[in-house]
mmCIF file of C-alpha atoms and ligand atoms in Angstrom:
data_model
loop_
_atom_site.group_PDB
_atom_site.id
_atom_site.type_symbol
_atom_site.label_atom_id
_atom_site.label_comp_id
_atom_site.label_asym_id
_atom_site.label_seq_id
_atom_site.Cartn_x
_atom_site.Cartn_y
_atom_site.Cartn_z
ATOM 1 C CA UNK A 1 0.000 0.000 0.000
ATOM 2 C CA UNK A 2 1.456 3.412 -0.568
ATOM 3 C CA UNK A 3 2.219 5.304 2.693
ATOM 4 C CA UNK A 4 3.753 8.352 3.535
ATOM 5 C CA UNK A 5 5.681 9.141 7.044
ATOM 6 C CA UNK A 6 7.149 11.539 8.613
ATOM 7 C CA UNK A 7 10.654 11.034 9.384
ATOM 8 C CA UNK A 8 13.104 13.624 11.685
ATOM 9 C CA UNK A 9 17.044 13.547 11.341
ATOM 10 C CA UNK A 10 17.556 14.334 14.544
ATOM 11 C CA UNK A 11 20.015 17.096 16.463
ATOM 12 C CA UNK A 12 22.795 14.560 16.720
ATOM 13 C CA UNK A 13 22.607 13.856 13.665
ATOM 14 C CA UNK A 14 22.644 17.093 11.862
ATOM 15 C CA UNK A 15 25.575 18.217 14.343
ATOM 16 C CA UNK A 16 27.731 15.277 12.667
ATOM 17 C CA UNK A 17 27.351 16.506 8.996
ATOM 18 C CA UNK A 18 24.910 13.144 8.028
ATOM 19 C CA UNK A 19 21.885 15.108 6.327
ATOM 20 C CA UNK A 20 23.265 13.389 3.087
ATOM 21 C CA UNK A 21 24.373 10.381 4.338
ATOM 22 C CA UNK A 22 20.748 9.475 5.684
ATOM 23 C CA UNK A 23 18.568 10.459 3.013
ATOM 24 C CA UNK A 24 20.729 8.963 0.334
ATOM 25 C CA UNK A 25 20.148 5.708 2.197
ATOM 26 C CA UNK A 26 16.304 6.360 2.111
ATOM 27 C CA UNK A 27 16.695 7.107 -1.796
ATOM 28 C CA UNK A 28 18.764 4.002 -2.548
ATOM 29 C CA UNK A 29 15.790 2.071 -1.452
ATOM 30 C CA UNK A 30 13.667 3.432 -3.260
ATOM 31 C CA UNK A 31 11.634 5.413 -0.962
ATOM 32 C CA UNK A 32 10.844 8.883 -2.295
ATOM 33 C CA UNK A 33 11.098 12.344 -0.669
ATOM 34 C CA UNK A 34 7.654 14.490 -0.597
ATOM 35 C CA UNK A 35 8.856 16.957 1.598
ATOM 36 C CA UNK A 36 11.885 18.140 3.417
ATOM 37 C CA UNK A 37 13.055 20.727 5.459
ATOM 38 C CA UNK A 38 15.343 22.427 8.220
ATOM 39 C CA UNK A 39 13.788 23.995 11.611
ATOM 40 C CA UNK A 40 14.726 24.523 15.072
ATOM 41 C CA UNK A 41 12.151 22.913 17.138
ATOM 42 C CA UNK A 42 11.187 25.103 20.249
ATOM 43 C CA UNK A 43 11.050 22.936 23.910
ATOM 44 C CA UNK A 44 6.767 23.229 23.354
ATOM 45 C CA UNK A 45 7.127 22.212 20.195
ATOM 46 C CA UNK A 46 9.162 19.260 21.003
ATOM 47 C CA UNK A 47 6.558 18.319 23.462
ATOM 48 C CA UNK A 48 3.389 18.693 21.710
ATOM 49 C CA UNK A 49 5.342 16.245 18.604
ATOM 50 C CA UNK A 50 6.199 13.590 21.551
ATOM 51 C CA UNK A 51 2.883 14.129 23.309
ATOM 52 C CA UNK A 52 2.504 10.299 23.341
ATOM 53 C CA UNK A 53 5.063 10.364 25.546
ATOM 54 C CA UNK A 54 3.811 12.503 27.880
ATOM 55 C CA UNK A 55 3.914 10.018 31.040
ATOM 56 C CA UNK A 56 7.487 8.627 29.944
ATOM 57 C CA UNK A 57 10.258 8.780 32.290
ATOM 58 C CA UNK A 58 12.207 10.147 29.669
ATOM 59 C CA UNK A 59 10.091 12.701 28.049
ATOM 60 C CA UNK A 60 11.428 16.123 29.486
ATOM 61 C CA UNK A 61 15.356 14.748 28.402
ATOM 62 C CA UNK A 62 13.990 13.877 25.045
ATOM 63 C CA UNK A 63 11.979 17.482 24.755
ATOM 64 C CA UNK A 64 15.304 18.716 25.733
ATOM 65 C CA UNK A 65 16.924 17.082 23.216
ATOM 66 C CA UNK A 66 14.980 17.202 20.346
ATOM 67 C CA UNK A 67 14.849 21.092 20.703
ATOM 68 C CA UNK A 68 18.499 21.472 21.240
ATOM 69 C CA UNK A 69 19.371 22.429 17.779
ATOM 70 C CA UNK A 70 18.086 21.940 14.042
ATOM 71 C CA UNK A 71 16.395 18.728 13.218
ATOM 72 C CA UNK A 72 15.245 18.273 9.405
ATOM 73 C CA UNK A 73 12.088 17.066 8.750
ATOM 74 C CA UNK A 74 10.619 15.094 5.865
ATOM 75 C CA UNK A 75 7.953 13.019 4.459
ATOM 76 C CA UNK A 76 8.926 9.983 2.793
ATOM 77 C CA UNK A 77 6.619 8.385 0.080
ATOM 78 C CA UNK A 78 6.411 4.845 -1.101
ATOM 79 C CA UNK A 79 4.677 0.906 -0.804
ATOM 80 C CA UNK A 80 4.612 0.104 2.457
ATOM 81 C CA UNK A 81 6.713 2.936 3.622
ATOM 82 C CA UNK A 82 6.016 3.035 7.409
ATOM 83 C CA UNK A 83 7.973 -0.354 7.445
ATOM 84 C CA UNK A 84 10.620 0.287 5.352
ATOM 85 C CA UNK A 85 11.647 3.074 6.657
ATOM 86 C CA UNK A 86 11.543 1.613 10.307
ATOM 87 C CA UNK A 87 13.749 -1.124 8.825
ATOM 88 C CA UNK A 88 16.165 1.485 7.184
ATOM 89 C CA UNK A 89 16.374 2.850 10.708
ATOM 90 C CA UNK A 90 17.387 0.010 12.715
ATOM 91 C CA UNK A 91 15.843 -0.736 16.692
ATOM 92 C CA UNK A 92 15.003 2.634 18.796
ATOM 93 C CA UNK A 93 18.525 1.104 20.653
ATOM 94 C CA UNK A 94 21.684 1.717 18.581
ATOM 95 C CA UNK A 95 22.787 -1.984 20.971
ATOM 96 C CA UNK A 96 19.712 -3.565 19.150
ATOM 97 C CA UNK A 97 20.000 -2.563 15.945
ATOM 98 C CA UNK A 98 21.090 -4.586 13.023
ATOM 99 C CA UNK A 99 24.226 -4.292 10.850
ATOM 100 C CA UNK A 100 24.039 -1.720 8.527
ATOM 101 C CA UNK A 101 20.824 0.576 9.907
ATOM 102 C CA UNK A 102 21.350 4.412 10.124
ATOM 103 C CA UNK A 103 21.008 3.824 14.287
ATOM 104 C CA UNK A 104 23.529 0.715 14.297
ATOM 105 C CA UNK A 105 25.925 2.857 12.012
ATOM 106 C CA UNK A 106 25.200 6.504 13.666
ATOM 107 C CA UNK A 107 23.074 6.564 17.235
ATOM 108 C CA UNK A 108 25.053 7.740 19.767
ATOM 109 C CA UNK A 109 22.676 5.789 22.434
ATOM 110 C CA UNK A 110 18.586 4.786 22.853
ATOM 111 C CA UNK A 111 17.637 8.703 23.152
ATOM 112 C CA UNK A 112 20.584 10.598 20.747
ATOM 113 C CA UNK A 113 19.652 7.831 18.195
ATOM 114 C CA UNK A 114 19.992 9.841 14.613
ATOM 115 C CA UNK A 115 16.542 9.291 13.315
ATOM 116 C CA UNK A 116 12.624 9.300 14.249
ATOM 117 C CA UNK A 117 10.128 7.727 11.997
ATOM 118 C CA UNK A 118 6.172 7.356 12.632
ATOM 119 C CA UNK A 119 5.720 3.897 13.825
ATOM 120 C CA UNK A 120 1.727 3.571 12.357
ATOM 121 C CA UNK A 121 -0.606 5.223 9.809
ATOM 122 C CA UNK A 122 -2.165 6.682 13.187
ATOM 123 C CA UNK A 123 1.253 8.309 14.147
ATOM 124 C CA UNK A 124 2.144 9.701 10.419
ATOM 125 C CA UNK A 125 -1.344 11.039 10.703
ATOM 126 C CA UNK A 126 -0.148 13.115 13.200
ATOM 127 C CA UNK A 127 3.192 13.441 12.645
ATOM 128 C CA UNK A 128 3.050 14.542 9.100
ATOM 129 C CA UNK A 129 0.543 17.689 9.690
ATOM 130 C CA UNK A 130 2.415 18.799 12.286
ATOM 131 C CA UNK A 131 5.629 19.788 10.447
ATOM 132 C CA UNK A 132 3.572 20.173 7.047
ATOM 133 C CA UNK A 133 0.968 21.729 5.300
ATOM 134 C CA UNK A 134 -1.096 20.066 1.950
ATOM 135 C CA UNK A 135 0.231 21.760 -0.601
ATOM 136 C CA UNK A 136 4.257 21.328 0.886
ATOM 137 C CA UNK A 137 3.551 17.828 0.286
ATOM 138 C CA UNK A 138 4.312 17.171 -3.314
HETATM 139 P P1 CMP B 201 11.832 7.985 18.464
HETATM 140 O O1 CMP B 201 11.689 6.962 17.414
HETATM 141 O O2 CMP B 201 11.947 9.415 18.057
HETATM 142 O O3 CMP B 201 10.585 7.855 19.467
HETATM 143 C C1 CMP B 201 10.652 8.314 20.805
HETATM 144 C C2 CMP B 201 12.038 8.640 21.227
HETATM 145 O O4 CMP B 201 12.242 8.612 22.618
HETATM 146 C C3 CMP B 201 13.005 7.582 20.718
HETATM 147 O O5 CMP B 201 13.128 7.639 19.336
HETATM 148 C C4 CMP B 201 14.237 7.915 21.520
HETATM 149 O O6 CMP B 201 14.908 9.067 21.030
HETATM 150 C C5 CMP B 201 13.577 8.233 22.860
HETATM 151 N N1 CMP B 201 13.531 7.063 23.725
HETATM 152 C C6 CMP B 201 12.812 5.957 23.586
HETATM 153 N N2 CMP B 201 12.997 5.108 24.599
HETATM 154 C C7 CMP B 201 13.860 5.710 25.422
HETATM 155 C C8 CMP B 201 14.441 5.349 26.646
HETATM 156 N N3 CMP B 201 14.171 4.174 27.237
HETATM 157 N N4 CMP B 201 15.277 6.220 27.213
HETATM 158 C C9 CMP B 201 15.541 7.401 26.613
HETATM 159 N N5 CMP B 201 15.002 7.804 25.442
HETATM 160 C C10 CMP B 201 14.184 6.958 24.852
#
């Protein structure tokens, strides 16, 4: 089924020079990009993305985190995308993830882990109008 999702290259990530390096990865698969851009997340807006999180133990040092610098944002198009790009990713824990995912190859640990990427239809539902509006979406 054709998908979109939202997917975030994290502060860490953009600190280390990897803006390329992920989306090329994304592209080699064939996944293609809708939408993209740069931003600075605020703390609130951190929160209100994670608001799932809300009763987490970690949420304030991920709010912290995520808002710390500039993130870029994108929506990723393509069959059965939500998967993919979860796959493409590797596990939420850089220690769990397999050989040759962005986290294995570039998360610094389970909360500076390089990437985000909705993890249902529900959650790109969400995820993607938060960051974009219709006609960015191309
Ligand atoms: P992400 O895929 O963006 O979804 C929620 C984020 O919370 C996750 O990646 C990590 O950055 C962070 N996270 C998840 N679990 C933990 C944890 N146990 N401790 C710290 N941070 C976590």
């Amino acid at each position: 089924m054709m998908e979109k999702t939202l997917v975030i290259i994290k502060p860490d990530a953009v600190k280390k020079n990897l803006i390329g390096e992920i989306i090329s990865r994304f592209e080699k698969q064939g996944l293609r990009i809708a939408a993209l851009k740069k931003i600075k997340m605020t703390k609130e807006q951190a929160k209100g993305f994670y608001i799932v999180h809300k009763e987490r133990p970690f949420y304030e040092s991920l709010t912290d985190f995520m808002s710390e610098g500039p993130v870029v944002v994108m929506v990723i198009e393509g069959d059965d995308a939500i998967a993919r790009v979860r796959k493409i990713m590797g596990a939420t824990n850089p220690a769990q993830a397999e050989e040759g995912t962005i986290r294995k190859d570039f998360a610094e640990n389970i909360e500076r882990n390089a990437v985000h990427g909705s993890d249902s239809p529900q959650s790109a539902a969400y995820e993607i109008p938060y960051f974009f509006s219709a006609i960015e979406i191309l």
